[in-house]
mmCIF file of C-alpha atoms in Angstrom:
data_model
loop_
_atom_site.group_PDB
_atom_site.id
_atom_site.type_symbol
_atom_site.label_atom_id
_atom_site.label_comp_id
_atom_site.label_asym_id
_atom_site.label_seq_id
_atom_site.Cartn_x
_atom_site.Cartn_y
_atom_site.Cartn_z
ATOM 1 C CA MET A 184 4.893 -37.046 46.645
ATOM 2 C CA THR A 185 5.196 -33.242 46.672
ATOM 3 C CA GLY A 186 5.121 -31.547 43.284
ATOM 4 C CA PHE A 187 6.705 -28.280 42.117
ATOM 5 C CA ASP A 188 7.212 -26.505 38.819
ATOM 6 C CA ALA A 189 10.974 -26.366 39.391
ATOM 7 C CA ILE A 190 13.469 -27.960 41.750
ATOM 8 C CA ILE A 191 16.732 -26.033 42.212
ATOM 9 C CA ILE A 192 19.716 -27.994 43.461
ATOM 10 C CA GLY A 193 21.890 -25.633 45.517
ATOM 11 C CA GLY A 194 21.016 -22.794 47.870
ATOM 12 C CA GLY A 195 24.046 -20.570 47.346
ATOM 13 C CA MET A 196 23.966 -17.280 45.473
ATOM 14 C CA ALA A 197 23.138 -18.955 42.157
ATOM 15 C CA GLY A 198 20.211 -20.980 43.433
ATOM 16 C CA ALA A 199 18.835 -18.230 45.658
ATOM 17 C CA SER A 200 18.958 -15.524 42.976
ATOM 18 C CA LEU A 201 17.292 -17.704 40.351
ATOM 19 C CA ALA A 202 14.660 -18.931 42.811
ATOM 20 C CA TYR A 203 13.696 -15.315 43.484
ATOM 21 C CA HIS A 204 12.919 -14.709 39.803
ATOM 22 C CA LEU A 205 11.297 -18.072 39.065
ATOM 23 C CA ALA A 206 9.062 -17.924 42.148
ATOM 24 C CA GLU A 207 7.267 -14.921 40.713
ATOM 25 C CA THR A 208 5.374 -17.249 38.334
ATOM 26 C CA MET A 209 6.330 -20.813 39.342
ATOM 27 C CA SER A 210 6.282 -23.068 42.389
ATOM 28 C CA VAL A 211 9.904 -23.610 43.387
ATOM 29 C CA CYS A 212 11.763 -25.790 45.848
ATOM 30 C CA ILE A 213 15.457 -25.305 46.663
ATOM 31 C CA PHE A 214 17.409 -28.330 47.848
ATOM 32 C CA GLU A 215 20.479 -27.428 49.901
ATOM 33 C CA GLN A 216 22.676 -30.244 51.197
ATOM 34 C CA GLU A 217 24.172 -28.215 54.060
ATOM 35 C CA SER A 218 22.434 -27.100 57.260
ATOM 36 C CA VAL A 219 22.819 -23.475 56.147
ATOM 37 C CA ALA A 220 22.500 -22.018 52.649
ATOM 38 C CA GLY A 221 25.556 -20.333 51.140
ATOM 39 C CA TYR A 222 28.057 -22.314 53.202
ATOM 40 C CA HIS A 223 30.563 -23.028 50.431
ATOM 41 C CA ALA A 224 31.619 -20.626 47.616
ATOM 42 C CA THR A 225 29.039 -17.944 48.491
ATOM 43 C CA GLY A 226 30.165 -17.726 52.099
ATOM 44 C CA ARG A 227 33.870 -17.599 51.208
ATOM 45 C CA SER A 228 33.910 -14.956 48.500
ATOM 46 C CA ALA A 229 36.507 -12.186 48.429
ATOM 47 C CA ALA A 230 33.426 -10.022 47.935
ATOM 48 C CA PHE A 231 34.153 -7.447 45.266
ATOM 49 C CA TRP A 232 32.445 -6.159 42.124
ATOM 50 C CA ASN A 233 34.980 -5.234 39.460
ATOM 51 C CA GLU A 234 33.910 -4.887 35.843
ATOM 52 C CA SER A 235 37.122 -6.048 34.169
ATOM 53 C CA TYR A 236 37.710 -8.995 36.523
ATOM 54 C CA GLY A 237 37.220 -12.225 34.606
ATOM 55 C CA GLY A 238 37.739 -10.843 31.121
ATOM 56 C CA SER A 239 35.594 -10.081 28.108
ATOM 57 C CA LEU A 240 32.781 -12.628 28.627
ATOM 58 C CA ILE A 241 32.367 -11.929 32.341
ATOM 59 C CA GLN A 242 32.389 -8.136 32.020
ATOM 60 C CA PRO A 243 28.960 -7.785 30.326
ATOM 61 C CA LEU A 244 27.302 -9.775 33.114
ATOM 62 C CA THR A 245 29.155 -7.802 35.784
ATOM 63 C CA SER A 246 28.236 -4.478 34.198
ATOM 64 C CA LEU A 247 24.589 -5.491 33.808
ATOM 65 C CA SER A 248 24.524 -6.493 37.489
ATOM 66 C CA GLY A 249 25.807 -3.125 38.661
ATOM 67 C CA PRO A 250 22.529 -1.166 38.623
ATOM 68 C CA MET A 251 20.704 -3.724 40.771
ATOM 69 C CA LEU A 252 23.597 -4.016 43.222
ATOM 70 C CA LYS A 253 23.767 -0.233 43.544
ATOM 71 C CA ASN A 254 20.025 0.446 43.586
ATOM 72 C CA PRO A 255 18.164 -2.765 44.447
ATOM 73 C CA PRO A 256 14.399 -3.131 44.732
ATOM 74 C CA ALA A 257 13.057 -1.508 47.893
ATOM 75 C CA GLU A 258 12.110 -4.928 49.277
ATOM 76 C CA PHE A 259 15.809 -5.880 49.195
ATOM 77 C CA SER A 260 17.658 -2.925 50.656
ATOM 78 C CA ALA A 261 17.333 0.808 51.108
ATOM 79 C CA HIS A 262 21.047 1.348 50.664
ATOM 80 C CA GLY A 263 22.311 -1.106 48.056
ATOM 81 C CA PHE A 264 24.906 -3.841 48.364
ATOM 82 C CA LEU A 265 28.043 -2.022 47.173
ATOM 83 C CA ARG A 266 30.608 0.042 49.050
ATOM 84 C CA PRO A 267 33.160 2.045 46.999
ATOM 85 C CA ARG A 268 36.614 0.483 46.919
ATOM 86 C CA GLY A 269 38.422 1.090 43.622
ATOM 87 C CA ALA A 270 40.749 -1.432 41.975
ATOM 88 C CA LEU A 271 44.366 -1.092 40.917
ATOM 89 C CA THR A 272 45.880 -3.636 38.537
ATOM 90 C CA ILE A 273 49.663 -3.337 38.738
ATOM 91 C CA GLY A 274 52.380 -4.468 36.354
ATOM 92 C CA SER A 275 55.963 -4.023 35.246
ATOM 93 C CA ASP A 276 57.362 -2.590 32.025
ATOM 94 C CA ALA A 277 56.993 -6.055 30.485
ATOM 95 C CA GLN A 278 53.199 -5.790 30.881
ATOM 96 C CA ARG A 279 52.911 -2.161 29.738
ATOM 97 C CA LYS A 280 51.635 -2.844 26.206
ATOM 98 C CA ALA A 281 49.128 -5.476 27.340
ATOM 99 C CA MET A 282 47.798 -3.234 30.092
ATOM 100 C CA GLN A 283 47.432 -0.272 27.769
ATOM 101 C CA ASP A 284 45.594 -2.490 25.282
ATOM 102 C CA GLU A 285 43.319 -3.691 28.086
ATOM 103 C CA GLN A 286 42.486 -0.117 29.036
ATOM 104 C CA VAL A 287 41.510 0.670 25.429
ATOM 105 C CA PHE A 288 39.430 -2.521 25.159
ATOM 106 C CA PHE A 289 37.412 -1.950 28.320
ATOM 107 C CA ALA A 290 37.054 1.794 27.760
ATOM 108 C CA ALA A 291 35.322 0.918 24.476
ATOM 109 C CA ARG A 292 32.843 -1.079 26.586
ATOM 110 C CA ASN A 293 32.163 1.914 28.841
ATOM 111 C CA VAL A 294 34.225 0.552 31.719
ATOM 112 C CA ASP A 295 35.901 3.407 33.597
ATOM 113 C CA MET A 296 39.572 2.396 33.535
ATOM 114 C CA GLN A 297 42.528 4.792 33.659
ATOM 115 C CA THR A 298 46.195 3.960 33.034
ATOM 116 C CA LEU A 299 48.443 5.437 35.748
ATOM 117 C CA SER A 300 52.158 6.160 36.005
ATOM 118 C CA ARG A 301 54.248 4.749 38.847
ATOM 119 C CA GLU A 302 54.057 8.077 40.674
ATOM 120 C CA SER A 303 50.249 8.019 40.598
ATOM 121 C CA MET A 304 50.185 4.332 41.523
ATOM 122 C CA MET A 305 52.222 5.024 44.676
ATOM 123 C CA GLN A 306 49.525 7.373 45.945
ATOM 124 C CA TYR A 307 47.203 4.369 46.156
ATOM 125 C CA LEU A 308 49.816 1.768 47.119
ATOM 126 C CA PRO A 309 52.609 3.224 49.256
ATOM 127 C CA GLY A 310 55.596 0.933 49.595
ATOM 128 C CA VAL A 311 55.129 -0.735 46.208
ATOM 129 C CA LYS A 312 58.456 -2.061 44.948
ATOM 130 C CA PRO A 313 60.284 -0.459 41.994
ATOM 131 C CA LYS A 314 59.600 -3.222 39.471
ATOM 132 C CA TYR A 315 55.943 -2.135 39.359
ATOM 133 C CA SER A 316 55.865 0.798 36.973
ATOM 134 C CA ILE A 317 52.329 0.942 35.525
ATOM 135 C CA ALA A 318 48.795 0.461 36.765
ATOM 136 C CA ASN A 319 45.226 0.462 35.516
ATOM 137 C CA TYR A 320 42.815 2.052 37.970
ATOM 138 C CA GLU A 321 39.075 1.319 38.073
ATOM 139 C CA PRO A 322 37.309 3.768 40.393
ATOM 140 C CA GLU A 323 33.945 1.984 40.167
ATOM 141 C CA CYS A 324 35.181 -1.250 41.780
ATOM 142 C CA SER A 325 33.250 -1.872 45.009
ATOM 143 C CA ASP A 326 33.031 -4.279 47.912
ATOM 144 C CA ILE A 327 29.880 -6.417 47.919
ATOM 145 C CA ASP A 328 27.889 -7.190 51.043
ATOM 146 C CA VAL A 329 27.582 -10.837 50.016
ATOM 147 C CA ALA A 330 25.664 -12.016 53.078
ATOM 148 C CA ALA A 331 23.062 -9.275 52.703
ATOM 149 C CA LEU A 332 22.630 -9.935 48.983
ATOM 150 C CA HIS A 333 22.255 -13.669 49.467
ATOM 151 C CA ASN A 334 19.793 -13.164 52.312
ATOM 152 C CA ALA A 335 17.784 -10.702 50.236
ATOM 153 C CA TYR A 336 17.399 -13.199 47.417
ATOM 154 C CA LEU A 337 16.480 -16.059 49.764
ATOM 155 C CA THR A 338 14.017 -13.939 51.727
ATOM 156 C CA GLY A 339 12.498 -12.565 48.532
ATOM 157 C CA ALA A 340 12.133 -16.047 47.067
ATOM 158 C CA LYS A 341 10.416 -17.308 50.223
ATOM 159 C CA LYS A 342 8.002 -14.362 50.200
ATOM 160 C CA ARG A 343 7.066 -15.390 46.672
ATOM 161 C CA GLY A 344 6.334 -18.900 47.876
ATOM 162 C CA ALA A 345 9.608 -20.721 47.266
ATOM 163 C CA VAL A 346 10.453 -23.539 49.671
ATOM 164 C CA LEU A 347 13.983 -24.028 51.027
ATOM 165 C CA ARG A 348 14.896 -27.514 52.224
ATOM 166 C CA LEU A 349 18.132 -27.490 54.254
ATOM 167 C CA GLY A 350 20.190 -30.613 54.907
ATOM 168 C CA CYS A 351 18.601 -32.056 51.801
ATOM 169 C CA GLY A 352 21.165 -33.514 49.429
ATOM 170 C CA LEU A 353 19.988 -35.031 46.161
ATOM 171 C CA GLU A 354 19.794 -38.832 46.430
ATOM 172 C CA SER A 355 18.281 -39.802 43.085
ATOM 173 C CA ALA A 356 16.403 -38.324 40.139
ATOM 174 C CA VAL A 357 14.676 -40.211 37.329
ATOM 175 C CA ARG A 358 12.691 -38.662 34.483
ATOM 176 C CA HIS A 359 9.411 -40.295 33.511
ATOM 177 C CA ASN A 360 6.596 -38.933 31.337
ATOM 178 C CA GLY A 361 8.022 -35.419 31.375
ATOM 179 C CA GLN A 362 8.468 -35.309 35.145
ATOM 180 C CA TRP A 363 11.493 -35.730 37.368
ATOM 181 C CA GLN A 364 10.902 -38.152 40.228
ATOM 182 C CA VAL A 365 13.324 -36.928 42.881
ATOM 183 C CA ARG A 366 14.362 -38.447 46.186
ATOM 184 C CA CYS A 367 15.897 -36.222 48.858
ATOM 185 C CA GLY A 368 16.211 -36.622 52.601
ATOM 186 C CA GLY A 369 14.119 -39.777 52.469
ATOM 187 C CA GLU A 370 11.229 -37.905 50.819
ATOM 188 C CA ARG A 371 9.986 -37.882 47.233
ATOM 189 C CA PHE A 372 9.327 -34.862 45.056
ATOM 190 C CA SER A 373 8.422 -34.233 41.438
ATOM 191 C CA ALA A 374 8.915 -31.419 38.942
ATOM 192 C CA PRO A 375 9.183 -31.047 35.176
ATOM 193 C CA LEU A 376 12.379 -29.022 35.629
ATOM 194 C CA ILE A 377 15.591 -29.477 37.597
ATOM 195 C CA VAL A 378 18.021 -26.549 37.804
ATOM 196 C CA ASN A 379 21.610 -27.517 38.549
ATOM 197 C CA ALA A 380 22.939 -24.646 40.661
ATOM 198 C CA SER A 381 25.165 -26.840 42.798
ATOM 199 C CA GLY A 382 28.537 -25.173 42.203
ATOM 200 C CA ALA A 383 31.418 -27.588 42.745
ATOM 201 C CA TRP A 384 28.952 -30.493 42.781
ATOM 202 C CA ALA A 385 27.467 -29.653 39.342
ATOM 203 C CA ASP A 386 28.829 -32.688 37.496
ATOM 204 C CA ARG A 387 27.902 -35.025 40.368
ATOM 205 C CA VAL A 388 24.335 -33.715 40.342
ATOM 206 C CA ALA A 389 24.184 -34.215 36.575
ATOM 207 C CA ARG A 390 25.305 -37.835 36.898
ATOM 208 C CA CYS A 391 22.731 -38.404 39.623
ATOM 209 C CA CYS A 392 20.101 -37.258 37.124
ATOM 210 C CA GLY A 393 21.447 -39.446 34.332
ATOM 211 C CA ILE A 394 22.829 -36.405 32.496
ATOM 212 C CA GLU A 395 26.246 -36.448 30.857
ATOM 213 C CA PRO A 396 28.579 -34.157 32.863
ATOM 214 C CA LEU A 397 30.156 -31.116 31.234
ATOM 215 C CA GLY A 398 33.573 -31.401 32.872
ATOM 216 C CA ILE A 399 32.976 -28.633 35.395
ATOM 217 C CA THR A 400 36.080 -28.610 37.593
ATOM 218 C CA PRO A 401 36.310 -27.237 41.133
ATOM 219 C CA LEU A 402 39.525 -25.263 41.742
ATOM 220 C CA ARG A 403 40.634 -24.341 45.253
ATOM 221 C CA ARG A 404 41.275 -20.664 46.010
ATOM 222 C CA THR A 405 43.046 -19.601 49.227
ATOM 223 C CA VAL A 406 42.672 -16.368 51.198
ATOM 224 C CA VAL A 407 44.678 -15.334 54.256
ATOM 225 C CA GLN A 408 44.050 -12.482 56.669
ATOM 226 C CA LEU A 409 47.221 -10.671 57.734
ATOM 227 C CA ARG A 410 48.199 -7.982 60.205
ATOM 228 C CA VAL A 411 50.901 -5.858 58.596
ATOM 229 C CA THR A 412 53.096 -2.851 59.333
ATOM 230 C CA PRO A 413 52.431 -0.153 58.387
ATOM 231 C CA PRO A 414 48.743 -0.816 59.051
ATOM 232 C CA VAL A 415 46.811 -1.063 55.812
ATOM 233 C CA ALA A 416 44.645 1.972 55.055
ATOM 234 C CA ASP A 417 40.917 1.253 55.031
ATOM 235 C CA ASP A 418 40.488 3.162 51.763
ATOM 236 C CA MET A 419 43.238 1.352 49.856
ATOM 237 C CA PRO A 420 41.866 -0.103 46.602
ATOM 238 C CA LEU A 421 41.737 -3.735 45.668
ATOM 239 C CA ILE A 422 45.205 -4.577 44.288
ATOM 240 C CA ILE A 423 45.400 -7.088 41.423
ATOM 241 C CA ASP A 424 48.489 -8.453 39.708
ATOM 242 C CA ALA A 425 48.482 -8.009 35.929
ATOM 243 C CA LEU A 426 49.862 -11.549 35.557
ATOM 244 C CA GLY A 427 47.206 -13.049 37.828
ATOM 245 C CA ASN A 428 49.550 -14.063 40.658
ATOM 246 C CA PHE A 429 47.783 -12.348 43.563
ATOM 247 C CA TYR A 430 45.172 -9.909 44.752
ATOM 248 C CA PHE A 431 44.710 -8.221 48.106
ATOM 249 C CA LYS A 432 42.492 -5.650 49.759
ATOM 250 C CA PRO A 433 41.942 -4.109 53.201
ATOM 251 C CA GLU A 434 39.263 -5.454 55.486
ATOM 252 C CA SER A 435 38.598 -3.964 58.949
ATOM 253 C CA GLY A 436 42.189 -2.883 59.485
ATOM 254 C CA ARG A 437 43.631 -6.141 58.178
ATOM 255 C CA LEU A 438 44.719 -7.374 54.762
ATOM 256 C CA TRP A 439 42.911 -10.086 52.803
ATOM 257 C CA LEU A 440 45.420 -11.706 50.459
ATOM 258 C CA SER A 441 45.127 -14.478 47.873
ATOM 259 C CA PRO A 442 47.882 -16.074 45.778
ATOM 260 C CA HIS A 443 45.232 -16.525 43.064
ATOM 261 C CA ASP A 444 45.757 -20.281 43.290
ATOM 262 C CA GLU A 445 43.694 -22.688 41.205
ATOM 263 C CA THR A 446 44.306 -26.196 42.520
ATOM 264 C CA PRO A 447 41.982 -28.932 41.158
ATOM 265 C CA SER A 448 39.899 -30.450 43.939
ATOM 266 C CA GLU A 449 37.103 -32.885 44.527
ATOM 267 C CA PRO A 450 33.884 -31.189 45.683
ATOM 268 C CA CYS A 451 34.371 -30.786 49.419
ATOM 269 C CA ASP A 452 34.467 -28.457 52.396
ATOM 270 C CA ALA A 453 37.656 -26.807 51.140
ATOM 271 C CA ALA A 454 40.487 -26.053 53.547
ATOM 272 C CA PRO A 455 43.668 -24.035 52.934
ATOM 273 C CA GLU A 456 47.002 -25.782 52.433
ATOM 274 C CA GLU A 457 50.095 -24.458 54.208
ATOM 275 C CA TRP A 458 51.923 -24.322 50.865
ATOM 276 C CA ASP A 459 49.361 -21.884 49.473
ATOM 277 C CA VAL A 460 49.448 -19.736 52.599
ATOM 278 C CA ALA A 461 53.245 -19.532 52.317
ATOM 279 C CA LEU A 462 52.978 -18.776 48.593
ATOM 280 C CA ALA A 463 50.585 -15.904 49.281
ATOM 281 C CA ILE A 464 52.986 -14.354 51.794
ATOM 282 C CA GLU A 465 55.955 -14.803 49.462
ATOM 283 C CA ARG A 466 54.135 -13.053 46.643
ATOM 284 C CA LEU A 467 53.087 -10.152 48.874
ATOM 285 C CA GLN A 468 56.683 -9.640 49.966
ATOM 286 C CA GLU A 469 57.672 -9.312 46.309
ATOM 287 C CA VAL A 470 55.158 -6.498 45.855
ATOM 288 C CA VAL A 471 55.470 -4.176 48.865
ATOM 289 C CA ASP A 472 58.037 -3.382 51.549
ATOM 290 C CA TRP A 473 55.603 -3.975 54.418
ATOM 291 C CA SER A 474 56.373 -6.318 57.302
ATOM 292 C CA ILE A 475 53.988 -9.170 58.097
ATOM 293 C CA ASP A 476 53.211 -9.243 61.814
ATOM 294 C CA ALA A 477 50.773 -12.159 61.959
ATOM 295 C CA VAL A 478 48.687 -14.582 59.926
ATOM 296 C CA GLU A 479 45.398 -14.224 61.768
ATOM 297 C CA HIS A 480 43.053 -16.331 59.681
ATOM 298 C CA ARG A 481 43.046 -18.480 56.551
ATOM 299 C CA TRP A 482 40.329 -20.126 54.487
ATOM 300 C CA ALA A 483 39.677 -21.639 51.078
ATOM 301 C CA GLY A 484 36.774 -22.003 48.694
ATOM 302 C CA LEU A 485 36.077 -23.807 45.437
ATOM 303 C CA ARG A 486 35.622 -21.879 42.196
ATOM 304 C CA SER A 487 34.105 -24.106 39.528
ATOM 305 C CA PHE A 488 34.891 -23.754 35.825
ATOM 306 C CA ALA A 489 33.579 -25.290 32.619
ATOM 307 C CA PRO A 490 36.304 -26.526 30.231
ATOM 308 C CA ASP A 491 36.281 -23.203 28.333
ATOM 309 C CA ARG A 492 36.117 -21.194 31.602
ATOM 310 C CA VAL A 493 32.845 -19.551 30.515
ATOM 311 C CA PRO A 494 29.752 -19.836 32.743
ATOM 312 C CA VAL A 495 27.065 -22.299 31.669
ATOM 313 C CA TYR A 496 23.514 -20.970 31.518
ATOM 314 C CA GLY A 497 21.113 -23.102 29.535
ATOM 315 C CA PHE A 498 19.143 -26.295 29.021
ATOM 316 C CA ASP A 499 21.143 -29.448 28.570
ATOM 317 C CA ALA A 500 21.655 -30.272 24.902
ATOM 318 C CA ALA A 501 20.143 -33.733 25.373
ATOM 319 C CA GLN A 502 17.519 -33.033 28.062
ATOM 320 C CA THR A 503 15.436 -29.860 28.031
ATOM 321 C CA GLY A 504 14.088 -30.645 31.503
ATOM 322 C CA PHE A 505 17.551 -30.084 32.988
ATOM 323 C CA TYR A 506 18.925 -26.542 33.208
ATOM 324 C CA TRP A 507 22.607 -25.824 33.881
ATOM 325 C CA PHE A 508 23.302 -22.788 36.057
ATOM 326 C CA ALA A 509 26.898 -23.560 36.869
ATOM 327 C CA GLY A 510 30.569 -23.097 36.052
ATOM 328 C CA GLN A 511 30.578 -19.481 37.195
ATOM 329 C CA GLY A 512 34.184 -19.554 38.379
ATOM 330 C CA GLY A 513 34.964 -16.864 40.926
ATOM 331 C CA TYR A 514 32.564 -14.408 39.336
ATOM 332 C CA GLY A 515 29.187 -15.736 40.453
ATOM 333 C CA ILE A 516 28.649 -13.100 43.142
ATOM 334 C CA GLN A 517 29.441 -10.019 41.063
ATOM 335 C CA THR A 518 27.371 -11.338 38.123
ATOM 336 C CA ALA A 519 24.485 -12.781 40.170
ATOM 337 C CA PRO A 520 21.716 -10.294 39.273
ATOM 338 C CA ALA A 521 22.303 -10.471 35.515
ATOM 339 C CA ALA A 522 22.901 -14.230 35.462
ATOM 340 C CA ALA A 523 19.685 -14.921 37.365
ATOM 341 C CA GLN A 524 17.661 -12.672 35.059
ATOM 342 C CA LEU A 525 19.151 -14.394 32.015
ATOM 343 C CA ALA A 526 18.412 -17.874 33.370
ATOM 344 C CA ALA A 527 14.867 -16.896 34.316
ATOM 345 C CA HIS A 528 14.379 -15.606 30.775
ATOM 346 C CA HIS A 529 15.531 -18.943 29.326
ATOM 347 C CA ILE A 530 13.216 -20.908 31.621
ATOM 348 C CA THR A 531 10.064 -18.767 31.640
ATOM 349 C CA GLY A 532 10.339 -16.851 28.379
ATOM 350 C CA ASN A 533 9.785 -13.570 30.241
ATOM 351 C CA ALA A 534 11.341 -10.514 28.656
ATOM 352 C CA LEU A 535 14.790 -9.406 29.770
ATOM 353 C CA PRO A 536 15.315 -5.910 31.225
ATOM 354 C CA TYR A 537 16.161 -3.058 28.871
ATOM 355 C CA GLY A 538 19.904 -3.235 29.495
ATOM 356 C CA PHE A 539 20.090 -6.657 27.836
ATOM 357 C CA SER A 540 19.027 -5.339 24.436
ATOM 358 C CA ASP A 541 22.478 -5.897 22.877
ATOM 359 C CA PHE A 542 23.458 -8.891 24.994
ATOM 360 C CA ASP A 543 24.419 -12.106 23.165
ATOM 361 C CA ASP A 544 23.826 -15.157 25.329
ATOM 362 C CA ALA A 545 25.142 -17.711 22.815
ATOM 363 C CA PRO A 546 28.609 -18.064 24.417
ATOM 364 C CA TYR A 547 27.025 -19.119 27.723
ATOM 365 C CA ARG A 548 24.483 -21.687 26.563
ATOM 366 C CA ALA A 549 24.930 -25.318 27.579
ATOM 367 C CA SER A 550 24.198 -26.330 23.988
ATOM 368 C CA ARG A 551 27.773 -25.371 23.091
ATOM 369 C CA PHE A 552 28.702 -28.744 24.625
ATOM 370 C CA LEU A 553 26.386 -30.620 22.248
ATOM 371 C CA ASN A 554 29.172 -32.921 21.022
ATOM 372 C CA ARG A 555 30.791 -33.542 24.368
ATOM 373 C CA GLU A 556 32.283 -36.952 24.962
#
């Protein structure tokens, strides 16, 4: 039986980023059920960093992640993982008051957000239809090089001694005398700590370990790649609907478009449904007067949410040898650096970086589900 200080279930962005920090002082093994790490949610991200996206409890984690994404350790990248994009949230007169209130709220949190008139909006989004009369612009929004970030964390973790086991799905886990006895891929392992970083499979992994699930629900999100006329400008910002009905952005001369769908799903290799593809196109046609020349590609991923839609970072209320690092919704990429540092702090007791001095982690702790049924 091979022993480690910590076993992390899941080799996506969550598991890789936390392994990097834990491996500095602990022996770590990552179990990944697929033949390649990052195959599911990590590999299907819309890949942007936007401070207001996700609301008030996601924003602090996103903002705290910004410095590392812009200026990572030299061992990670010489150029950073962000590319300037900008984001434009658009709405009608009916959303004017709410959007103005949002601008005030986030400005108070040092998020650069400016409210624009329709005339200014049209400079960023030519062809926008008349019903859209107001916009909030965030110049700091950036594209994320997700593959490079994920690879940097995995490579860094391995250099620190972490072991990655691919094609290694969790088969069983039993706790005895303070140690987890784990079976995976026909082999046996042990560790005092299991970290559940398994995304859409989080509740299944918990059950496999004899832990009461939290009700983390996978929701399918669809993205389609379109060729449109006029061709989309490469420097067009990310466009987000104030009511949460769509977002789209340019990518290599094409348009990536999502209807912002959230369809409950079993954990699986998610695939797009024709209904959602059609819904995305219908919603785009309500926004701009562009013509759609071709649907070139379509894909789907699973975003996993806790019942209160707040990420879960903390030891299980009933079992301190089981750490939840799950329920990150669609925000796990843009919050990865801060979330991993927070989780490593919980597990090792190491001090958090300076920027966390006013950060309250209580809303994220798994102990908030103490009385779950």
